[in-house]
Amino acid sequence: MPFQIICNDITKIECDAIVNAANKSLLGGGGVDGAIHRAAGRELLEECKTLGGCETGDAKITKGYKLPSKYIIHTVGPVWHGGRFGEEQLLRSCYRRSFELALQYNCESIAFPLISAGVYGYPKQEAFEIALEETKEFLKDNEMQVFIVVFDKNAFEFDSFLHDNVSSYIEDNYTGKDASKNSDKFAASFKRLYDLPSAVSRYDSGVQFDSECRVMASYAPSVSFCISTNNKIRDLIVLDDAFAVKLLKLIDAKGMTDVECYKKANVSRQTWYKIMNDKEYKPSKATVLCFAIALELNLRETNLLLKSAGYALSDSILFDVIIEYFISNGDYDIFVINETLFEFDQPCLGVLL
Ligand code: APR
């Protein structure tokens, strides 16, 4: 199932279980604990009184009461004392124990706050990375929709090295809404996208730009087809198979299994079955990109796959430019990609399919 990183109040999330960053007494407190108890109502406290508390790193489950979620999983994160007192292992244990209870209670979806990243003082970036790593590990062998709920995005310092690289790539390539003002940028990036020899002028390739410097779609295919398709992967992409058939051939060519592919694409099993069984299925652009990432297609192959479904990457779409950054750099980790998309206020890949 896809994981999503979202900015929201966890008490508003409609899913089978939300996780509470509680304290050992389980009798309520401030932060997310206070918000959950206020939203769930008094009955929650009454049930919590029967649980006998909870050890750090462990988790216990109650009903959700007035919350939209069926259950609340209360876990107690470690207080940060500098990192030399087993805090990391205890924090990881909070996620693992919460996932165990969610499985035990047949939950199909779960929402986590950033445990220990508030009052308990765990460094936010590390707390965030641990949440993603434990989610990634869990989803390797399990199917569950996971929400990582960030309450205060401004409190984040994302990975500065990656942030700087993506930011400068955006600066160099994103044409934003004023595409016409960036015609040279747009022309240069069009060549990059279709891998045209740099010597080709913006007209030699048979490509013309309208006044708004938008590529005349009818030209793009001819340009892409003028590129030799002597690559086995590219040959599979340009066939006019249905998307599902194309996917299966590419998975086979890449030596992957179906499950490996759709999990790496951050796509749910249900969506995979829909793609494989709905004769009328037409993939969204985001779906095509998920699988381009999962199949580790290069930029040219990605554009061919997009074009075969009637889409193209666009430099005037920030989401596309960020995806292009990762494909150009051969970085296909969808967790890192989604963390970066979240940072730039873009939807995660693997949702809204
Ligand atoms: N929805 C989602 N996330 C929230 C919400 C909310 N309504 N309120 C706070 N958060 C975020 C915080 O911004 C922080 O990133 O949850 C994360 C955890 O912060 P805390 O709630 O302070 O939890 P924690 O750091 O684990 O400390 C637990 O605080 O509230 C008390 O009783 C609790 O003693 C326990 C301690």
mmCIF file of C-alpha atoms and ligand atoms in Angstrom:
data_model
loop_
_atom_site.group_PDB
_atom_site.id
_atom_site.type_symbol
_atom_site.label_atom_id
_atom_site.label_comp_id
_atom_site.label_asym_id
_atom_site.label_seq_id
_atom_site.Cartn_x
_atom_site.Cartn_y
_atom_site.Cartn_z
ATOM 1 C CA MET A 1 0.000 0.000 0.000
ATOM 2 C CA PRO A 2 1.314 3.474 -0.645
ATOM 3 C CA PHE A 3 2.774 5.427 2.232
ATOM 4 C CA GLN A 4 2.078 9.130 2.310
ATOM 5 C CA ILE A 5 3.738 11.999 4.112
ATOM 6 C CA ILE A 6 1.080 14.584 4.961
ATOM 7 C CA CYS A 7 0.761 17.797 6.902
ATOM 8 C CA ASN A 8 -2.335 17.529 9.115
ATOM 9 C CA ASP A 9 -3.796 17.192 12.582
ATOM 10 C CA ILE A 10 -3.711 13.432 13.232
ATOM 11 C CA THR A 11 -7.081 13.551 15.009
ATOM 12 C CA LYS A 12 -8.631 14.398 11.644
ATOM 13 C CA ILE A 13 -7.187 11.423 9.751
ATOM 14 C CA GLU A 14 -9.732 8.832 8.674
ATOM 15 C CA CYS A 15 -7.949 5.509 8.923
ATOM 16 C CA ASP A 16 -8.212 2.273 10.927
ATOM 17 C CA ALA A 17 -5.703 3.286 13.616
ATOM 18 C CA ILE A 18 -3.937 6.455 14.651
ATOM 19 C CA VAL A 19 -0.878 6.293 16.854
ATOM 20 C CA ASN A 20 -0.600 8.427 19.966
ATOM 21 C CA ALA A 21 2.751 9.694 21.288
ATOM 22 C CA ALA A 22 1.803 9.021 24.892
ATOM 23 C CA ASN A 23 3.618 8.930 28.229
ATOM 24 C CA LYS A 24 4.034 5.912 30.482
ATOM 25 C CA SER A 25 0.890 6.605 32.486
ATOM 26 C CA LEU A 26 -1.289 6.583 29.317
ATOM 27 C CA LEU A 27 -3.491 9.078 31.180
ATOM 28 C CA GLY A 28 -3.085 11.938 28.700
ATOM 29 C CA GLY A 29 -0.814 14.953 28.464
ATOM 30 C CA GLY A 30 -0.023 17.755 26.027
ATOM 31 C CA GLY A 31 0.956 17.726 22.365
ATOM 32 C CA VAL A 32 -0.565 15.001 20.217
ATOM 33 C CA ASP A 33 -1.541 13.065 23.379
ATOM 34 C CA GLY A 34 -3.646 15.949 24.589
ATOM 35 C CA ALA A 35 -5.173 16.512 21.139
ATOM 36 C CA ILE A 36 -6.166 12.843 20.850
ATOM 37 C CA HIS A 37 -7.685 12.671 24.313
ATOM 38 C CA ARG A 38 -9.646 15.893 23.734
ATOM 39 C CA ALA A 39 -10.947 14.688 20.364
ATOM 40 C CA ALA A 40 -11.724 11.115 21.507
ATOM 41 C CA GLY A 41 -13.582 12.184 24.623
ATOM 42 C CA ARG A 42 -13.672 11.028 28.237
ATOM 43 C CA GLU A 43 -14.339 7.390 27.481
ATOM 44 C CA LEU A 44 -10.796 7.098 26.129
ATOM 45 C CA LEU A 45 -9.347 8.059 29.508
ATOM 46 C CA GLU A 46 -11.614 5.529 31.227
ATOM 47 C CA GLU A 47 -10.293 2.737 28.979
ATOM 48 C CA CYS A 48 -6.678 3.936 29.393
ATOM 49 C CA LYS A 49 -7.052 3.658 33.187
ATOM 50 C CA THR A 50 -7.585 -0.084 32.728
ATOM 51 C CA LEU A 51 -4.332 -0.612 30.777
ATOM 52 C CA GLY A 52 -1.867 -0.268 33.649
ATOM 53 C CA GLY A 53 0.449 2.114 31.830
ATOM 54 C CA CYS A 54 2.968 1.334 29.097
ATOM 55 C CA GLU A 55 6.759 0.949 29.006
ATOM 56 C CA THR A 56 8.919 3.109 26.731
ATOM 57 C CA GLY A 57 9.186 1.458 23.317
ATOM 58 C CA ASP A 58 6.031 -0.555 23.862
ATOM 59 C CA ALA A 59 2.468 0.085 22.620
ATOM 60 C CA LYS A 60 -1.101 -0.628 23.716
ATOM 61 C CA ILE A 61 -4.385 -0.297 21.827
ATOM 62 C CA THR A 62 -7.782 1.198 22.670
ATOM 63 C CA LYS A 63 -10.903 2.056 20.787
ATOM 64 C CA GLY A 64 -11.024 5.358 18.904
ATOM 65 C CA TYR A 65 -14.308 6.615 20.469
ATOM 66 C CA LYS A 66 -15.199 10.005 18.940
ATOM 67 C CA LEU A 67 -12.228 9.983 16.581
ATOM 68 C CA PRO A 68 -12.697 9.020 12.898
ATOM 69 C CA SER A 69 -10.266 6.152 13.469
ATOM 70 C CA LYS A 70 -11.457 2.798 14.824
ATOM 71 C CA TYR A 71 -8.479 2.352 17.132
ATOM 72 C CA ILE A 72 -5.822 4.400 18.911
ATOM 73 C CA ILE A 73 -2.429 2.780 19.390
ATOM 74 C CA HIS A 74 -0.686 4.403 22.334
ATOM 75 C CA THR A 75 3.087 4.157 22.257
ATOM 76 C CA VAL A 76 5.657 5.727 24.538
ATOM 77 C CA GLY A 77 8.684 7.200 22.822
ATOM 78 C CA PRO A 78 12.079 7.751 24.444
ATOM 79 C CA VAL A 79 13.032 11.074 25.952
ATOM 80 C CA TRP A 80 16.129 12.353 24.102
ATOM 81 C CA HIS A 81 19.240 12.432 26.282
ATOM 82 C CA GLY A 82 21.802 12.940 23.544
ATOM 83 C CA GLY A 83 21.523 9.568 21.810
ATOM 84 C CA ARG A 84 23.778 7.454 24.007
ATOM 85 C CA PHE A 85 21.069 5.777 26.089
ATOM 86 C CA GLY A 86 19.408 3.537 23.492
ATOM 87 C CA GLU A 87 16.951 6.200 22.346
ATOM 88 C CA GLU A 88 17.151 5.155 18.681
ATOM 89 C CA GLN A 89 16.322 1.488 19.392
ATOM 90 C CA LEU A 90 13.472 2.479 21.699
ATOM 91 C CA LEU A 91 12.024 4.821 19.070
ATOM 92 C CA ARG A 92 12.252 2.125 16.387
ATOM 93 C CA SER A 93 10.524 -0.234 18.793
ATOM 94 C CA CYS A 94 7.582 2.201 19.064
ATOM 95 C CA TYR A 95 6.958 1.920 15.310
ATOM 96 C CA ARG A 96 7.460 -1.865 15.223
ATOM 97 C CA ARG A 97 5.177 -2.542 18.186
ATOM 98 C CA SER A 98 2.533 -0.207 16.731
ATOM 99 C CA PHE A 99 2.690 -2.032 13.390
ATOM 100 C CA GLU A 100 2.410 -5.386 15.225
ATOM 101 C CA LEU A 101 -0.777 -4.269 17.000
ATOM 102 C CA ALA A 102 -2.192 -2.846 13.756
ATOM 103 C CA LEU A 103 -1.643 -6.220 12.053
ATOM 104 C CA GLN A 104 -3.088 -8.061 15.063
ATOM 105 C CA TYR A 105 -6.260 -5.955 14.809
ATOM 106 C CA ASN A 106 -6.469 -6.331 10.999
ATOM 107 C CA CYS A 107 -5.959 -2.640 10.335
ATOM 108 C CA GLU A 108 -5.577 -1.726 6.673
ATOM 109 C CA SER A 109 -4.404 1.805 7.386
ATOM 110 C CA ILE A 110 -2.438 3.563 10.136
ATOM 111 C CA ALA A 111 -1.326 7.131 10.843
ATOM 112 C CA PHE A 112 1.783 8.022 12.871
ATOM 113 C CA PRO A 113 2.770 11.363 14.352
ATOM 114 C CA LEU A 114 6.508 11.928 14.722
ATOM 115 C CA ILE A 115 6.945 10.110 17.991
ATOM 116 C CA SER A 116 9.294 11.790 20.512
ATOM 117 C CA ALA A 117 9.925 14.736 18.133
ATOM 118 C CA GLY A 118 8.071 17.200 20.374
ATOM 119 C CA VAL A 119 8.241 17.446 24.155
ATOM 120 C CA TYR A 120 10.567 14.446 24.345
ATOM 121 C CA GLY A 121 13.116 16.385 22.324
ATOM 122 C CA TYR A 122 14.216 13.807 19.746
ATOM 123 C CA PRO A 123 15.934 15.680 16.870
ATOM 124 C CA LYS A 124 13.165 16.145 14.316
ATOM 125 C CA GLN A 125 15.093 15.138 11.197
ATOM 126 C CA GLU A 126 16.331 11.900 12.807
ATOM 127 C CA ALA A 127 12.853 11.179 14.174
ATOM 128 C CA PHE A 128 11.446 11.704 10.680
ATOM 129 C CA GLU A 129 14.076 9.458 9.054
ATOM 130 C CA ILE A 130 13.378 6.677 11.580
ATOM 131 C CA ALA A 131 9.645 6.919 10.876
ATOM 132 C CA LEU A 132 10.331 6.538 7.132
ATOM 133 C CA GLU A 133 12.887 3.735 7.578
ATOM 134 C CA GLU A 134 10.621 1.672 9.843
ATOM 135 C CA THR A 135 7.708 2.217 7.446
ATOM 136 C CA LYS A 136 9.835 1.143 4.472
ATOM 137 C CA GLU A 137 10.967 -2.002 6.342
ATOM 138 C CA PHE A 138 7.407 -2.885 7.358
ATOM 139 C CA LEU A 139 5.965 -2.384 3.857
ATOM 140 C CA LYS A 140 8.530 -4.768 2.331
ATOM 141 C CA ASP A 141 6.543 -7.714 3.719
ATOM 142 C CA ASN A 142 3.167 -6.236 4.584
ATOM 143 C CA GLU A 143 0.283 -4.409 2.908
ATOM 144 C CA MET A 144 -1.008 -1.397 4.821
ATOM 145 C CA GLN A 145 -1.703 2.243 3.962
ATOM 146 C CA VAL A 146 0.690 4.252 6.127
ATOM 147 C CA PHE A 147 0.407 7.986 6.805
ATOM 148 C CA ILE A 148 3.358 9.842 8.324
ATOM 149 C CA VAL A 149 1.624 12.909 9.753
ATOM 150 C CA VAL A 150 3.724 16.046 10.161
ATOM 151 C CA PHE A 151 2.017 18.722 12.233
ATOM 152 C CA ASP A 152 4.424 21.587 11.953
ATOM 153 C CA LYS A 153 6.400 21.406 8.695
ATOM 154 C CA ASN A 154 8.325 24.590 9.442
ATOM 155 C CA ALA A 155 9.976 22.814 12.347
ATOM 156 C CA PHE A 156 11.870 20.732 9.822
ATOM 157 C CA GLU A 157 15.382 21.047 8.550
ATOM 158 C CA PHE A 158 15.451 18.621 5.642
ATOM 159 C CA ASP A 159 18.618 16.999 4.364
ATOM 160 C CA SER A 160 20.466 20.182 3.332
ATOM 161 C CA PHE A 161 22.790 18.515 0.787
ATOM 162 C CA LEU A 162 19.871 17.011 -1.116
ATOM 163 C CA HIS A 163 17.790 20.135 -0.616
ATOM 164 C CA ASP A 164 20.510 22.327 -2.136
ATOM 165 C CA ASN A 165 21.001 19.995 -5.109
ATOM 166 C CA VAL A 166 17.293 19.774 -5.859
ATOM 167 C CA SER A 167 16.867 23.513 -5.375
ATOM 168 C CA SER A 168 19.627 24.360 -7.847
ATOM 169 C CA TYR A 169 18.230 21.823 -10.349
ATOM 170 C CA ILE A 170 14.845 23.545 -10.017
ATOM 171 C CA GLU A 171 16.515 26.931 -10.441
ATOM 172 C CA ASP A 172 18.208 25.758 -13.657
ATOM 173 C CA ASN A 173 15.285 23.874 -15.176
ATOM 174 C CA TYR A 174 11.903 24.853 -13.745
ATOM 175 C CA THR A 175 10.247 27.300 -16.108
ATOM 176 C CA GLY A 176 7.346 27.838 -13.741
ATOM 177 C CA LYS A 177 4.227 29.506 -14.973
ATOM 178 C CA ASP A 178 6.116 31.939 -17.223
ATOM 179 C CA ALA A 179 7.324 29.371 -19.691
ATOM 180 C CA SER A 180 7.473 31.973 -22.461
ATOM 181 C CA LYS A 181 10.007 34.001 -20.456
ATOM 182 C CA ASN A 182 12.270 30.986 -20.234
ATOM 183 C CA SER A 183 12.371 29.934 -23.858
ATOM 184 C CA ASP A 184 16.111 29.153 -23.867
ATOM 185 C CA LYS A 185 15.772 27.246 -20.593
ATOM 186 C CA PHE A 186 12.777 25.412 -22.013
ATOM 187 C CA ALA A 187 14.473 24.639 -25.342
ATOM 188 C CA ALA A 188 17.598 23.375 -23.577
ATOM 189 C CA SER A 189 15.583 21.224 -21.259
ATOM 190 C CA PHE A 190 13.469 19.872 -24.128
ATOM 191 C CA LYS A 191 16.684 18.643 -25.752
ATOM 192 C CA ARG A 192 17.660 17.052 -22.446
ATOM 193 C CA LEU A 193 14.302 15.378 -22.045
ATOM 194 C CA TYR A 194 14.409 13.939 -25.554
ATOM 195 C CA ASP A 195 18.131 13.461 -25.328
ATOM 196 C CA LEU A 196 18.730 15.482 -28.481
ATOM 197 C CA PRO A 197 22.319 16.187 -29.507
ATOM 198 C CA SER A 198 23.183 19.518 -27.930
ATOM 199 C CA ALA A 199 24.182 20.849 -31.372
ATOM 200 C CA VAL A 200 20.602 20.553 -32.548
ATOM 201 C CA SER A 201 18.997 23.957 -32.745
ATOM 202 C CA ARG A 202 15.493 24.328 -31.455
ATOM 203 C CA TYR A 203 14.215 23.980 -35.060
ATOM 204 C CA ASP A 204 16.608 21.414 -36.604
ATOM 205 C CA SER A 205 14.953 18.632 -34.684
ATOM 206 C CA GLY A 206 11.673 19.370 -36.396
ATOM 207 C CA VAL A 207 10.445 20.715 -33.108
ATOM 208 C CA GLN A 208 8.680 24.047 -33.034
ATOM 209 C CA PHE A 209 7.597 26.037 -30.027
ATOM 210 C CA ASP A 210 4.455 28.053 -30.020
ATOM 211 C CA SER A 211 4.467 31.669 -28.809
ATOM 212 C CA GLU A 212 4.151 30.414 -25.260
ATOM 213 C CA CYS A 213 7.226 28.304 -25.911
ATOM 214 C CA ARG A 214 5.205 25.180 -25.433
ATOM 215 C CA VAL A 215 6.397 22.256 -27.441
ATOM 216 C CA MET A 216 3.971 21.502 -30.255
ATOM 217 C CA ALA A 217 2.894 18.079 -29.008
ATOM 218 C CA SER A 218 2.506 16.805 -32.547
ATOM 219 C CA TYR A 219 6.236 17.367 -33.070
ATOM 220 C CA ALA A 220 7.427 15.762 -29.864
ATOM 221 C CA PRO A 221 6.697 12.145 -30.887
ATOM 222 C CA SER A 222 8.577 12.573 -34.153
ATOM 223 C CA VAL A 223 11.519 13.920 -32.181
ATOM 224 C CA SER A 224 11.444 11.085 -29.701
ATOM 225 C CA PHE A 225 11.145 8.525 -32.486
ATOM 226 C CA CYS A 226 14.055 10.096 -34.336
ATOM 227 C CA ILE A 227 16.155 8.886 -31.402
ATOM 228 C CA SER A 228 17.457 5.409 -32.093
ATOM 229 C CA THR A 229 15.455 2.866 -30.170
ATOM 230 C CA ASN A 230 18.155 0.242 -30.225
ATOM 231 C CA ASN A 231 17.714 -0.356 -26.522
ATOM 232 C CA LYS A 232 15.730 -3.459 -25.518
ATOM 233 C CA ILE A 233 13.844 -1.480 -22.886
ATOM 234 C CA ARG A 234 13.004 1.285 -25.307
ATOM 235 C CA ASP A 235 11.819 -1.255 -27.892
ATOM 236 C CA LEU A 236 9.425 -2.697 -25.298
ATOM 237 C CA ILE A 237 8.133 0.774 -24.430
ATOM 238 C CA VAL A 238 7.368 1.949 -27.928
ATOM 239 C CA LEU A 239 5.234 -1.103 -28.772
ATOM 240 C CA ASP A 240 1.575 -0.170 -28.743
ATOM 241 C CA ASP A 241 0.691 -2.749 -26.093
ATOM 242 C CA ALA A 242 -1.795 -1.900 -23.385
ATOM 243 C CA PHE A 243 -0.122 -0.311 -20.384
ATOM 244 C CA ALA A 244 -0.518 -3.475 -18.316
ATOM 245 C CA VAL A 245 1.113 -5.648 -20.989
ATOM 246 C CA LYS A 246 3.930 -3.131 -21.391
ATOM 247 C CA LEU A 247 4.473 -3.118 -17.637
ATOM 248 C CA LEU A 248 4.667 -6.915 -17.435
ATOM 249 C CA LYS A 249 7.193 -7.044 -20.277
ATOM 250 C CA LEU A 250 9.323 -4.346 -18.659
ATOM 251 C CA ILE A 251 9.172 -6.096 -15.272
ATOM 252 C CA ASP A 252 10.307 -9.279 -16.943
ATOM 253 C CA ALA A 253 13.091 -7.496 -18.819
ATOM 254 C CA LYS A 254 14.266 -5.979 -15.531
ATOM 255 C CA GLY A 255 14.240 -9.372 -13.796
ATOM 256 C CA MET A 256 11.769 -8.168 -11.163
ATOM 257 C CA THR A 257 8.643 -9.797 -9.718
ATOM 258 C CA ASP A 258 5.254 -8.072 -9.944
ATOM 259 C CA VAL A 259 5.183 -7.618 -6.157
ATOM 260 C CA GLU A 260 8.690 -6.119 -6.062
ATOM 261 C CA CYS A 261 7.686 -3.695 -8.799
ATOM 262 C CA TYR A 262 4.417 -2.400 -7.392
ATOM 263 C CA LYS A 263 5.874 -2.113 -3.884
ATOM 264 C CA LYS A 264 8.864 -0.199 -5.229
ATOM 265 C CA ALA A 265 6.358 1.995 -7.102
ATOM 266 C CA ASN A 266 4.579 2.680 -3.765
ATOM 267 C CA VAL A 267 1.372 1.309 -5.308
ATOM 268 C CA SER A 268 -1.208 -0.745 -3.439
ATOM 269 C CA ARG A 269 -1.990 -4.356 -4.326
ATOM 270 C CA GLN A 270 -5.547 -3.261 -5.116
ATOM 271 C CA THR A 271 -4.309 -0.687 -7.618
ATOM 272 C CA TRP A 272 -1.973 -3.262 -9.153
ATOM 273 C CA TYR A 273 -4.883 -5.686 -9.626
ATOM 274 C CA LYS A 274 -6.937 -2.877 -11.204
ATOM 275 C CA ILE A 275 -4.133 -2.091 -13.663
ATOM 276 C CA MET A 276 -3.814 -5.778 -14.549
ATOM 277 C CA ASN A 277 -7.505 -6.619 -14.841
ATOM 278 C CA ASP A 278 -9.373 -3.519 -16.001
ATOM 279 C CA LYS A 279 -9.319 -3.673 -19.807
ATOM 280 C CA GLU A 280 -10.279 0.018 -19.975
ATOM 281 C CA TYR A 281 -7.594 1.089 -17.495
ATOM 282 C CA LYS A 282 -5.738 4.274 -18.508
ATOM 283 C CA PRO A 283 -2.864 5.193 -16.180
ATOM 284 C CA SER A 284 -2.581 8.672 -14.748
ATOM 285 C CA LYS A 285 0.702 10.493 -15.353
ATOM 286 C CA ALA A 286 1.618 9.909 -11.695
ATOM 287 C CA THR A 287 1.061 6.175 -12.120
ATOM 288 C CA VAL A 288 3.333 6.038 -15.161
ATOM 289 C CA LEU A 289 5.999 7.918 -13.198
ATOM 290 C CA CYS A 290 5.672 5.550 -10.213
ATOM 291 C CA PHE A 291 6.486 2.611 -12.439
ATOM 292 C CA ALA A 292 9.212 4.457 -14.322
ATOM 293 C CA ILE A 293 10.867 4.952 -10.907
ATOM 294 C CA ALA A 294 10.222 1.352 -9.844
ATOM 295 C CA LEU A 295 11.674 0.041 -13.134
ATOM 296 C CA GLU A 296 14.581 2.487 -12.848
ATOM 297 C CA LEU A 297 14.021 3.808 -16.365
ATOM 298 C CA ASN A 298 16.349 6.563 -17.523
ATOM 299 C CA LEU A 299 15.015 9.946 -18.602
ATOM 300 C CA ARG A 300 14.634 9.002 -22.245
ATOM 301 C CA GLU A 301 12.872 5.722 -21.423
ATOM 302 C CA THR A 302 10.663 7.517 -18.908
ATOM 303 C CA ASN A 303 9.610 10.024 -21.535
ATOM 304 C CA LEU A 304 8.899 7.268 -24.026
ATOM 305 C CA LEU A 305 6.767 5.444 -21.459
ATOM 306 C CA LEU A 306 4.934 8.677 -20.629
ATOM 307 C CA LYS A 307 4.415 9.440 -24.297
ATOM 308 C CA SER A 308 3.062 5.936 -24.938
ATOM 309 C CA ALA A 309 0.356 6.814 -22.379
ATOM 310 C CA GLY A 310 -0.192 10.288 -23.815
ATOM 311 C CA TYR A 311 1.866 12.311 -21.342
ATOM 312 C CA ALA A 312 5.235 14.099 -21.199
ATOM 313 C CA LEU A 313 7.390 15.620 -18.491
ATOM 314 C CA SER A 314 7.035 19.372 -18.391
ATOM 315 C CA ASP A 315 9.460 21.960 -17.093
ATOM 316 C CA SER A 316 6.579 24.172 -16.109
ATOM 317 C CA ILE A 317 5.419 21.596 -13.549
ATOM 318 C CA LEU A 318 7.510 21.582 -10.385
ATOM 319 C CA PHE A 319 6.518 17.991 -9.543
ATOM 320 C CA ASP A 320 7.871 16.840 -12.919
ATOM 321 C CA VAL A 321 11.122 18.758 -12.523
ATOM 322 C CA ILE A 322 11.758 17.159 -9.122
ATOM 323 C CA ILE A 323 11.069 13.669 -10.508
ATOM 324 C CA GLU A 324 13.349 14.486 -13.428
ATOM 325 C CA TYR A 325 16.095 15.440 -10.965
ATOM 326 C CA PHE A 326 15.981 12.027 -9.320
ATOM 327 C CA ILE A 327 15.808 10.071 -12.587
ATOM 328 C CA SER A 328 18.662 12.116 -14.073
ATOM 329 C CA ASN A 329 20.717 11.302 -10.981
ATOM 330 C CA GLY A 330 19.779 7.643 -10.986
ATOM 331 C CA ASP A 331 18.180 7.930 -7.526
ATOM 332 C CA TYR A 332 15.091 5.722 -7.510
ATOM 333 C CA ASP A 333 14.364 5.488 -3.768
ATOM 334 C CA ILE A 334 10.715 6.463 -3.650
ATOM 335 C CA PHE A 335 10.971 7.235 0.082
ATOM 336 C CA VAL A 336 13.653 9.852 -0.562
ATOM 337 C CA ILE A 337 11.721 11.139 -3.574
ATOM 338 C CA ASN A 338 8.524 11.467 -1.526
ATOM 339 C CA GLU A 339 10.354 13.154 1.342
ATOM 340 C CA THR A 340 11.658 15.713 -1.167
ATOM 341 C CA LEU A 341 8.276 16.138 -2.846
ATOM 342 C CA PHE A 342 6.784 16.728 0.609
ATOM 343 C CA GLU A 343 9.478 19.282 1.361
ATOM 344 C CA PHE A 344 8.577 21.194 -1.823
ATOM 345 C CA ASP A 345 4.840 20.988 -1.056
ATOM 346 C CA GLN A 346 4.164 18.466 -3.805
ATOM 347 C CA PRO A 347 1.958 15.349 -3.550
ATOM 348 C CA CYS A 348 3.696 12.051 -2.884
ATOM 349 C CA LEU A 349 4.311 9.572 -5.684
ATOM 350 C CA GLY A 350 2.261 6.432 -5.289
ATOM 351 C CA VAL A 351 -1.017 8.099 -4.350
ATOM 352 C CA LEU A 352 -3.948 9.448 -6.388
ATOM 353 C CA LEU A 353 -3.416 6.746 -8.962
HETATM 354 N N1 APR B 1 -1.379 15.939 14.997
HETATM 355 C C1 APR B 1 -0.210 15.456 14.508
HETATM 356 N N2 APR B 1 0.994 15.684 15.086
HETATM 357 C C2 APR B 1 1.004 16.456 16.190
HETATM 358 C C3 APR B 1 -0.175 16.992 16.772
HETATM 359 C C4 APR B 1 -1.406 16.696 16.118
HETATM 360 N N3 APR B 1 -2.579 17.151 16.577
HETATM 361 N N4 APR B 1 0.176 17.703 17.874
HETATM 362 C C5 APR B 1 1.520 17.635 17.961
HETATM 363 N N5 APR B 1 2.016 16.893 16.952
HETATM 364 C C6 APR B 1 3.418 16.555 16.642
HETATM 365 C C7 APR B 1 4.464 17.466 17.228
HETATM 366 O O1 APR B 1 4.659 18.615 16.372
HETATM 367 C C8 APR B 1 5.676 16.543 17.209
HETATM 368 O O2 APR B 1 6.297 16.598 15.925
HETATM 369 O O3 APR B 1 3.665 15.290 17.211
HETATM 370 C C9 APR B 1 5.065 15.139 17.416
HETATM 371 C C10 APR B 1 5.281 14.578 18.829
HETATM 372 O O4 APR B 1 5.188 15.640 19.758
HETATM 373 P P1 APR B 1 4.555 15.392 21.240
HETATM 374 O O5 APR B 1 3.095 15.347 21.140
HETATM 375 O O6 APR B 1 5.145 16.435 22.126
HETATM 376 O O7 APR B 1 5.030 13.945 21.684
HETATM 377 P P2 APR B 1 6.456 13.473 22.237
HETATM 378 O O8 APR B 1 7.571 14.341 21.766
HETATM 379 O O9 APR B 1 6.513 12.012 21.925
HETATM 380 O O10 APR B 1 6.325 13.702 23.784
HETATM 381 C C11 APR B 1 5.397 12.887 24.490
HETATM 382 O O11 APR B 1 4.373 14.781 25.451
HETATM 383 O O12 APR B 1 2.187 15.288 25.146
HETATM 384 C C12 APR B 1 3.073 14.713 26.028
HETATM 385 O O13 APR B 1 1.793 13.070 27.223
HETATM 386 C C13 APR B 1 2.791 13.252 26.224
HETATM 387 O O14 APR B 1 4.352 13.044 27.991
HETATM 388 C C14 APR B 1 4.134 12.762 26.637
HETATM 389 C C15 APR B 1 5.079 13.595 25.770
#
